[in-house]
Structures are given as structure tokens and as C-alpha cells.
Amino acid sequence: MPLSGGHSLPEDLFSADAVREIDRYVIDQQGVDGFELMQAAAASAFRRLVRYWPEPGRILVLCGAGNNGGDGYLVAANAARHGLSVDCIAVAPTEKLTGDARKAWQKAVEDGVHVRELSDVTDSEISEHFASAGLIVDAMLGTGVTGAPREPFATTIRRCNEADAPVLAIDLPSGLNATTGTVAGEAVRAVATVTFIGLKAGLFTGQGPECAGDIAFESLDTDDWAAESGQRPLAHRVDWAGIRCAIPRRPRVAHKGRFGHVLIVAGDRGFGGAGMMAAEAASRAGAGMVTLATRPEYVAPALARCPSVMVQGLIHGSELPPLIKAADVIVCGPGIGRGAWGQQMLQQVVASGKPRVLDADALNLMASRVAQPVDAHILTPHPGEAARLLKCGVADIENDRVGAAEKIRQLFGGVVLLKGAGTIVASGNALPDIISGSNPGMATGGMGDVLSGILGSLYAQLADAHLSASAAAALHLAAANHASETQGYMGLLPTDVIDAIPGVLMRSERGSAGGQTEQGVPEE
């Protein structure tokens, strides 16, 4: 369901430890009462609840033992005071509650909330609670949990995900790692998440987008203190609405020589479409000139597909240097294969020393060689290619996507763009960027070829590798979202995304796209 309203999301993304330290600083160093802060969090969460679901029906609140559970008890108290029907289940025994969480439970009871211990509820009764709920509030596990949820949390999380009612997660979906976005066992899949104090990086990468749903942020008036606490962000959040201004407006007297010449080296036998899509995407993203170097048999189809691209058929790598000389940026890898043709092309591209984007089989070929750090390239692996570069498993990459991107950068140099939901862009000159948002329609072959073309185009225009990588990933996602508005997710093709690029850029030029709010929700 579409959710409405809200403030823009901040750029800084923190680890779970950093957010806890900011929270501790606010309470210990600034003298803010912890229970008052918890009440403020619960009040803001309840405001979001009634804004998103004005008539929620019966609300089922599931509470754990820590401060996250305390938030839940106070949300239940707010609901009761406003005359809403609310059931509250203590998933963790209330006898284990201490500190502010215990105060919150007592406050809920004083306000008329009937809190039932999960251990006292029969299976049939708990099933009835879930079946009758119009809305479920997840306040079971917070940022302190890193492993797989234990019982009874695991079973309760499964019940949440099987229920018909939407779930509102408080601060973090239970079971999601707040730092890495990984899920070790069960995790709540919420429709929306209200998070506090600092945005958690794990909400935006890995399984975070799937588990968190739409994200709302409440600083609880701690913005200045968060900066004073000395906690450094883990990454920056980037979306197209925020980064589109990096692409300058074109003057009326512009000419093609001002916007770069991109050479696409792609398309060995059987993979001709990869080069065609990358070349057309580079053109659609605004490159002044685009040349495609591919197998001779693909020259005619490429010209038929996109006649504005200059297409050269090459049999051997020795034919490539004149094309390299004329280019400002080279994209190498889509569909080049791992045979002699692809190896020759990659060798010439790397030897040139020119700015380059290396993707697909170029990365697979690099993985079989000794790593040599180079500053002139942007590497764009998906998790499988990243695993080959680091000689580990895909699960190792997904367990810490930011860390994996940094390791690849340390080994191979340059800028690394690690694809996937919550794409990571890492360089040694700035904090990593995490691209905010995801689109399931992009899970199809050829989307990476489109991204490499967009990236080559923006690199030729902007000349800043890190900025170009983040802007390209954000534009790629924005174009996919734009195409999905009419095409849907299933059956979305890479060519649909290519066709959507000019429309996204046009809206940006006119400044009519509106402000980016919480995960794409339009501002009021």
C-alpha cells in the first residue's frame, strides 16, 4: 500500500554500535531522561501509525525485553489512550524487564493495556490474535541482536510474516542486522519501519529493503547531539533526487565534444546484445559520442538497433588501439567472454591507462590474475563476481556488503560499485555510498550491461569516478522505477530501462520531479 507524508531522509547512515553510542551520549552527556526519550519515540511512532493507517482496526503489539520492547509498550499505551482496540503480547517475559523498558510496561498497564504473557497464551489464542489483527506492531528485537532470533521470537516472526495484516516495525524489523542488512534466521517483513536517532545502514542494503518496507525517520530532536557525539557514519545514503544536481544543465550552445566520447568494448560470439544495450544506454545517458567495438557479425544488428552509435567490427585485439586513442572513457566487459577475443580486448584496454569501467567478464578475467591496485578504473561486480574477485563465497559478500566492496577496492584500487539491492559505491577518497531503494524488476539478464553504459557515459561527462558511479546507479534505479510505472516488475526488460532514461533526465532538467521523501513517498 502507498504510504503518504513524512520528512526527507538524512544522508548519514550509521552502524548499530554508533547509534547506541549516540543514544548513550544524549542520555549520559546531555542529561536527557531515557524514559522521556522512549516516550518521544513511541509518540512519533504512533503518529506515523495513524497517518499510514487511519482506521487500523485491531492492533496487535508484540514486545521484546529491551528498549525496543519498551517502545512497543508505549505505542500500545498511546493506542489505548486514543480509543483504539489494542492487544499486547509480551514475547519476552515481563519479569525480565528492567530500567526504562519496565517503566514502559508499567505505563502501558496503567493506561489500560491488557498485556498478556506469550507463555500464557495457547496456540489457538495466538492464532486468533494474528487472524483478528488489522495491524501488527513489531517491537520485539532491536539493534542489539546480531544472530538468528531464538525461540519464541523465531516462531512469532514467522507468524507475523504469514499474517494477512500489515506490519509496522519499530526502529528495526526484528531479525534484521542493523549494520549489514543481513538476516541470519527469521526476520520480519514490514510494510513500514519507523526508525529513531540515526538511520541504520542495514535498512538500506542486503535484505534491508525487503524487510523494512517504507522507511520513516524520527530524530527525536537529537540531530545536533548526534553530530557532537563523535560517531562517524558508516556510509552515506544516495538517491537520484539528491544526486541529480551533480549532472549540470546543458548550455544552449553545447556541442557533442563537451560530453565525452565513450568506447564500449563488448559482445563476443553469442553475447552481441550486451554491447548493443551498453552502447545505447551510454547514448541515452547523454554521452556526446559512443563507439561500440564488437564482433563483425554484430555490426549490422547494432546499427539497426541504434544508428547513432559508431560500430566497429574487430577480429583481434591489435585492432583496438586506434579506437582507444579517440575515446575519453572505455567500458569493457559486457559479453566479452573469457576466451582469446575477450582476453585480447581487456589487455589492450588495461594497457592504455585510460579511465575505464570494467564489468562482467572483464572482472572474471581479472579474478584469475594477481591483483594489482589501479586508480584509473571503476569495477562493477555483482555478488557472484565479487566473490570470485575475493576468492570467497557469495554468502560472505552478502554478509557484509560494505566491507566486501572496501576489500575489493583495497585489492584492485579505483572505485568499486557492488551491485544488488542497496548498491554500494566505495572509494578511498570518501565514505561509501549506499544507493537508497530497490526494484525487483531489475532481476533479469542485461540490466548490468545497461548500468555499465550509463556509468561510462556519466564518467565521460563528470570525470569524477566516485560521483559518476553513485549517480549512474541512482539513475539506473530511477529509470527502472519510471519504466515499472507502466510495465510493472515482471517482464521488465533492460531495453525498457534504456527507453526510460531520457524521461528521468528530462524531469530532472525541469526540476519537476519533486523532493525525495522516505523511500520515494511524495511529499505532502
C-alpha positions in Angstrom: 0.0 0.0 0.0 1.3 3.5 -0.7 2.2 5.5 2.4 1.9 9.2 2.5 3.6 12.0 4.3 6.9 12.5 6.0 10.2 14.2 6.1 13.2 13.7 3.8 15.6 11.0 5.0 19.1 12.1 6.1 22.2 11.2 4.2 24.2 9.7 7.1 23.9 6.0 7.7 25.3 4.5 10.9 26.2 1.2 12.3 24.2 -0.3 15.2 27.1 0.4 17.6 27.3 4.1 16.5 23.5 4.6 17.0 23.7 3.1 20.5 26.6 5.4 21.3 24.7 8.4 20.1 21.8 7.4 22.3 24.1 6.9 25.3 25.7 10.3 24.6 22.3 12.0 24.5 21.3 10.5 27.8 24.6 10.5 29.8 26.2 13.6 28.5 23.3 15.9 27.6 21.1 14.9 30.5 18.1 13.8 28.5 16.0 11.4 30.6 16.0 7.9 28.9 12.3 7.3 29.6 11.3 10.6 28.2 13.3 9.8 25.0 11.5 6.5 24.9 8.1 8.2 25.2 9.1 10.6 22.4 10.0 7.7 20.2 6.7 5.9 20.9 4.7 9.1 20.4 6.3 9.7 17.0 5.8 6.0 16.0 2.1 6.2 17.0 1.7 9.4 14.9 3.1 7.5 11.9 0.8 4.6 12.6 -2.4 6.7 12.5 -1.1 8.7 9.5 -0.4 5.5 7.5 -3.4 3.5 8.8 -6.2 6.0 9.9 -8.5 3.1 10.6 -6.2 0.2 11.6 -8.8 -2.0 13.2 -7.5 -4.1 16.0 -3.8 -3.5 16.7 -1.5 -6.3 17.8 1.6 -5.1 19.5 4.5 -7.6 20.0 7.0 -6.6 22.6 10.5 -7.9 23.5 12.6 -7.4 26.6 14.8 -4.4 25.7 14.2 -0.8 24.9 12.7 -1.8 21.6 10.0 -3.7 23.6 9.7 -0.6 25.8 8.9 1.5 22.7 6.2 -1.1 21.8 4.5 -0.9 25.2 4.3 2.8 24.9 2.9 2.6 21.4 0.2 0.3 22.8 -0.4 2.8 25.6 -0.8 5.6 23.0 -3.3 3.5 21.1 -5.3 2.7 24.2 -5.5 6.4 25.2 -6.8 7.3 21.8 -9.6 4.7 22.0 -8.1 2.2 19.6 -8.5 -1.6 20.1 -5.2 -3.0 21.0 -3.8 -6.4 22.1 -0.3 -6.5 23.6 1.7 -9.7 23.8 4.9 -9.9 25.9 7.0 -12.2 23.7 9.7 -11.8 26.4 8.5 -12.4 30.0 7.7 -9.1 31.7 9.5 -10.3 34.8 12.8 -9.8 32.8 12.1 -6.2 32.1 14.4 -3.7 33.7 15.0 0.1 33.6 13.1 2.2 31.1 11.6 -0.9 29.4 10.0 -1.9 32.7 8.7 1.7 33.2 7.1 1.5 29.8 5.4 -1.8 30.6 4.0 -0.3 33.8 2.9 2.8 31.9 1.0 0.7 29.4 -0.8 -1.3 32.2 -1.7 2.0 33.9 -3.2 3.3 30.7 -5.4 0.3 30.4 -3.5 -2.0 28.1 -4.1 -5.7 28.8 -0.6 -7.2 28.4 -0.6 -11.0 28.0 2.5 -13.1 28.5 3.2 -15.2 25.4 3.8 -18.2 27.7 0.3 -17.9 29.0 -1.4 -17.8 25.5 -2.4 -21.0 23.9 -1.6 -21.7 20.2 -5.2 -21.3 19.2 -5.4 -18.0 21.1 -2.3 -16.6 19.5 -3.5 -17.7 16.1 -6.8 -15.8 16.8 -4.8 -12.7 17.8 -3.0 -12.7 14.4 -6.1 -13.5 12.5 -8.1 -10.7 14.0 -5.4 -8.1 13.8 -5.8 -5.2 11.3 -2.3 -4.1 12.0 0.8 -5.7 13.7 3.4 -3.6 15.5 6.8 -5.3 15.7 8.7 -4.2 18.8 10.4 -7.5 19.6 14.1 -7.2 18.7 16.2 -4.1 18.3 19.7 -3.2 17.2 21.5 -5.3 19.8 20.6 -8.6 18.2 23.0 -9.8 15.5 22.4 -13.6 15.2 19.4 -15.7 14.4 16.4 -15.0 16.6 15.8 -17.7 19.2 12.5 -19.0 20.3 9.9 -17.9 21.0 10.9 -14.9 18.7 11.6 -17.0 15.6 8.1 -18.6 15.7 6.5 -15.2 16.4 8.3 -13.6 13.5 7.1 -16.4 11.2 3.5 -15.8 12.4 4.0 -12.1 11.5 5.1 -12.9 8.0 2.2 -15.3 7.5 -0.4 -13.0 8.8 -2.7 -11.0 6.4 -2.2 -7.8 8.4 0.5 -5.3 7.5 3.4 -4.9 9.9 4.8 -1.7 11.3 8.3 -2.2 12.6 9.6 0.0 15.5 13.2 1.2 14.9 14.2 -2.0 13.1 12.4 -5.2 11.7 13.1 -7.9 14.2 15.8 -10.3 12.9 17.5 -7.8 10.6 21.1 -6.9 11.3 21.1 -3.1 11.7 24.6 -2.6 10.4 24.9 -5.1 7.4 21.3 -5.7 6.4 21.8 -9.5 6.7 19.3 -12.0 8.0 20.7 -14.9 9.9 17.4 -16.8 10.5 13.9 -15.3 10.6 13.2 -11.6 10.0 10.0 -9.6 10.0 9.0 -8.3 6.6 7.3 -5.0 7.4 5.3 -2.7 5.2 6.9 0.3 7.0 9.6 1.0 9.6 9.9 4.0 11.9 13.5 4.4 13.0 15.0 6.7 15.5 18.1 8.8 16.4 20.2 7.7 13.4 19.5 5.9 10.2 20.8 2.3 10.3 22.8 1.3 7.3 21.3 -2.2 7.3 17.9 -0.8 6.5 19.2 0.2 3.0 21.3 -2.7 1.8 21.2 -6.5 1.7 17.9 -7.8 3.0 17.0 -4.4 4.5 14.8 -3.1 1.6 12.8 -6.3 1.7 12.4 -6.3 5.4 11.9 -2.6 6.2 9.5 -1.5 3.6 8.9 2.2 3.5 11.2 4.0 6.0 10.3 6.9 8.2 12.9 8.7 10.3 12.5 10.5 13.6 15.5 12.3 15.0 13.7 13.0 18.3 15.4 16.4 18.3 18.8 14.8 18.7 20.4 16.0 15.4 22.9 18.4 16.9 23.9 15.9 19.6 24.4 13.2 17.1 27.0 15.3 15.4 28.6 16.2 18.8 28.8 12.6 19.9 31.8 12.0 17.6 30.2 8.9 15.9 31.3 8.7 12.3 28.7 7.5 9.7 29.4 4.1 8.2 28.1 5.3 4.8 26.1 7.9 3.0 22.6 7.4 1.6 22.2 8.4 -2.1 19.2 8.6 -4.3 18.5 10.2 -7.7 16.6 13.1 -6.2 19.6 14.1 -4.2 22.4 13.5 -6.7 20.7 14.6 -9.9 22.0 18.1 -9.4 25.5 16.7 -10.0 24.7 16.5 -13.7 25.0 20.1 -14.9 22.4 21.7 -17.1 23.5 21.9 -20.7 24.1 25.4 -22.2 22.2 26.3 -25.3 25.5 26.5 -27.2 26.5 22.9 -26.2 28.1 20.6 -28.7 28.9 16.9 -28.7 32.6 17.4 -27.9 31.7 18.7 -24.4 30.1 15.5 -23.3 32.7 12.9 -23.8 33.4 10.0 -26.2 32.7 6.6 -24.7 34.1 3.4 -26.2 32.2 0.2 -25.4 34.2 -2.9 -25.9 31.7 -5.8 -25.7 30.0 -8.7 -27.3 31.9 -11.8 -28.2 30.0 -14.5 -30.1 26.7 -15.3 -28.5 26.6 -12.1 -26.5 26.1 -9.4 -29.0 23.2 -7.9 -27.2 25.3 -6.9 -24.2 27.3 -4.5 -26.3 24.3 -3.1 -28.0 22.5 -2.4 -24.8 25.5 -0.8 -23.1 26.2 1.4 -26.1 22.6 2.6 -26.4 22.4 3.2 -22.6 25.5 5.3 -22.9 23.9 7.4 -25.7 20.6 7.7 -23.8 22.5 8.9 -20.7 24.0 11.8 -22.6 27.4 10.9 -23.9 28.5 13.1 -26.8 29.7 10.2 -28.9 29.6 6.5 -28.5 31.6 3.8 -30.3 30.9 0.1 -30.0 33.8 -2.3 -30.6 32.3 -5.8 -31.1 32.5 -8.9 -33.3 32.0 -8.1 -37.0 28.8 -10.1 -37.2 27.1 -7.7 -34.8 27.8 -4.5 -36.7 24.7 -4.6 -38.8 22.3 -5.5 -35.9 23.9 -2.8 -33.7 23.4 -0.1 -36.4 19.9 -1.2 -36.9 19.2 -1.0 -33.2 20.9 2.3 -32.6 22.2 4.1 -35.7 23.7 7.0 -33.7 26.4 4.6 -32.3 29.6 4.2 -34.3 30.1 0.5 -34.6 33.4 -1.3 -35.5 33.8 -5.0 -36.0 37.0 -6.3 -34.6 38.6 -9.7 -35.0 41.8 -9.2 -32.9 42.8 -7.0 -30.0 45.5 -5.4 -32.2 42.7 -3.5 -34.0 41.6 -1.8 -30.8 44.3 0.9 -30.1 43.1 3.5 -32.6 39.6 3.3 -31.1 41.0 3.6 -27.6 43.0 6.7 -28.6 39.9 8.5 -29.7 37.9 7.7 -26.5 37.7 9.6 -23.2 36.3 6.6 -21.2 36.2 2.9 -22.0 33.6 0.4 -20.9 35.0 -3.1 -21.2 33.5 -6.4 -20.2 29.8 -6.9 -21.2 29.6 -10.2 -23.1 33.4 -10.3 -24.0 33.6 -13.9 -22.7 36.7 -15.5 -21.2 38.2 -16.7 -24.4 41.1 -15.3 -26.5 39.0 -12.4 -28.0 37.9 -11.1 -24.6 41.4 -11.5 -23.2 43.0 -9.6 -26.0 40.4 -6.7 -25.7 40.9 -6.5 -22.0 44.7 -6.5 -22.3 44.6 -3.5 -24.7 42.1 -1.6 -22.5 44.1 -2.0 -19.3 47.4 -1.2 -21.1 46.0 2.1 -22.3 45.8 3.5 -18.8 42.7 5.4 -19.8 39.7 5.9 -17.4 37.6 2.8 -17.7 34.7 0.9 -16.4 35.3 -2.9 -16.1 32.3 -5.1 -15.8 31.1 -8.7 -16.3 33.7 -11.0 -17.9 36.4 -8.3 -17.6 36.1 -8.9 -13.8 36.1 -12.6 -14.2 39.3 -12.4 -16.2 40.8 -10.1 -13.5 39.8 -12.6 -10.8 42.2 -15.2 -12.3 45.1 -12.8 -12.2 47.3 -11.4 -9.5 45.5 -8.3 -8.0 47.3 -5.0 -8.8 45.7 -1.8 -7.4 45.0 0.7 -10.1 43.3 4.1 -9.7 42.0 4.6 -13.3 39.1 2.1 -13.2 35.7 1.6 -11.8 34.8 -2.0 -11.1 31.1 -3.0 -11.2 30.8 -6.6 -9.8 27.6 -8.3 -8.8 27.9 -10.5 -5.7 29.0 -13.6 -7.7 31.7 -11.6 -9.5 32.7 -10.0 -6.2 33.1 -13.4 -4.6 35.4 -14.5 -7.4 37.5 -11.3 -7.0 37.8 -12.0 -3.3 38.0 -15.8 -3.7 35.2 -16.4 -1.2 31.6 -17.4 -1.3 28.6 -15.2 -2.3 27.3 -15.5 1.2 30.5 -13.9 2.5 29.9 -10.9 0.2 26.2 -10.6 1.3 27.1 -10.9 5.0 28.9 -7.5 4.8 28.4 -5.7 1.5 30.0 -2.5 2.6 33.0 -4.4 3.9 33.2 -6.6 0.8 33.3 -3.5 -1.5 36.0 -2.0 0.6 38.1 -5.2 0.4 37.8 -5.3 -3.4 38.9 -1.6 -3.6 41.9 -2.3 -1.4 43.0 -5.2 -3.6 42.3 -3.7 -7.0 42.2 0.0 -6.4 39.9 2.6 -8.1 36.2 2.7 -7.3 34.0 -0.3 -6.7 30.3 -0.4 -7.4 28.9 -3.6 -5.8 25.5 -4.3 -7.4 22.4 -5.5 -5.6 19.6 -4.0 -3.6 21.3 -1.1 -1.8 24.1 -0.9 -4.3 27.5 0.1 -2.6 29.9 2.6 -4.1 33.3 2.5 -2.4 36.4 4.6 -3.0 39.4 5.6 -0.8 38.5 9.3 -1.0 35.2 9.3 0.7 32.8 7.3 2.8 31.0 4.6 0.9 27.6 5.4 -0.7 24.6 3.2 -0.4 22.0 3.7 -3.2 18.6 4.0 -1.5 15.9 1.8 -2.9 15.4 -1.3 -4.9 13.4 -2.6 -7.8 12.6 -6.4 -8.2 12.1 -5.9 -11.9 15.8 -5.4 -12.4 16.5 -9.1 -11.5 17.0 -10.1 -15.1 19.9 -10.5 -17.5 21.2 -7.4 -19.3 20.5 -4.9 -16.5 24.2 -4.8 -15.6 25.1 -4.0 -19.3 22.7 -1.0 -19.2 24.3 0.2 -15.9 27.8 -0.1 -17.4 26.7 2.0 -20.3 25.1 4.7 -18.1 28.2 4.7 -15.9 30.6 5.1 -18.9 28.5 8.0 -20.1 28.4 9.8 -16.8 32.1 9.2 -16.2 32.9 10.8 -19.5 30.7 13.8 -18.6 31.6 14.3 -15.0 35.2 13.0 -14.8 34.8 12.1 -11.1 34.8 8.3 -10.7 33.0 8.1 -7.3 30.4 10.7 -8.2 29.8 9.1 -11.6 29.4 5.6 -10.1 26.8 6.8 -7.5 25.0 9.0 -10.0 24.9 6.1 -12.5 23.5 3.6 -10.0 20.9 6.1 -8.8 19.9 7.0 -12.4 19.7 3.3 -13.3 17.3 2.7 -10.5 15.2 5.8 -11.2 14.8 4.8 -14.8 13.8 1.2 -13.8 11.2 2.7 -11.4 9.9 5.0 -14.1 9.6 2.1 -16.5 7.9 0.0 -13.9 5.1 2.5 -13.5 3.7 1.3 -16.9 5.5 -2.0 -17.4 5.2 -3.5 -13.9 8.0 -5.6 -12.4 7.6 -9.0 -14.0 8.7 -8.9 -17.6 10.6 -5.6 -17.2 13.4 -5.6 -19.8 16.8 -3.8 -19.9 15.6 -2.0 -23.1 12.6 -0.7 -21.1 15.0 0.9 -18.7 17.1 2.4 -21.6 14.0 3.9 -23.0 13.1 5.5 -19.7 16.4 7.2 -19.1 15.7 10.4 -21.2 12.4 10.9 -19.4 14.1 10.7 -16.0 16.8 13.1 -17.2 14.1 15.5 -18.7 12.2 15.6 -15.4 15.4 16.4 -13.6 16.3 19.2 -16.1 12.9 20.8 -15.5 13.2 20.4 -11.7 9.7 19.0 -11.7 10.3 15.6 -10.2 9.6 16.8 -6.6 11.5 16.2 -3.4 12.6 12.7 -2.5 11.0 11.6 0.7 11.0 8.5 2.7 11.8 5.7 0.1 10.1 7.5 -2.7 6.9 8.7 -0.9 5.8 12.0 -2.4 5.9 15.0 0.0 2.6 16.5 1.2 
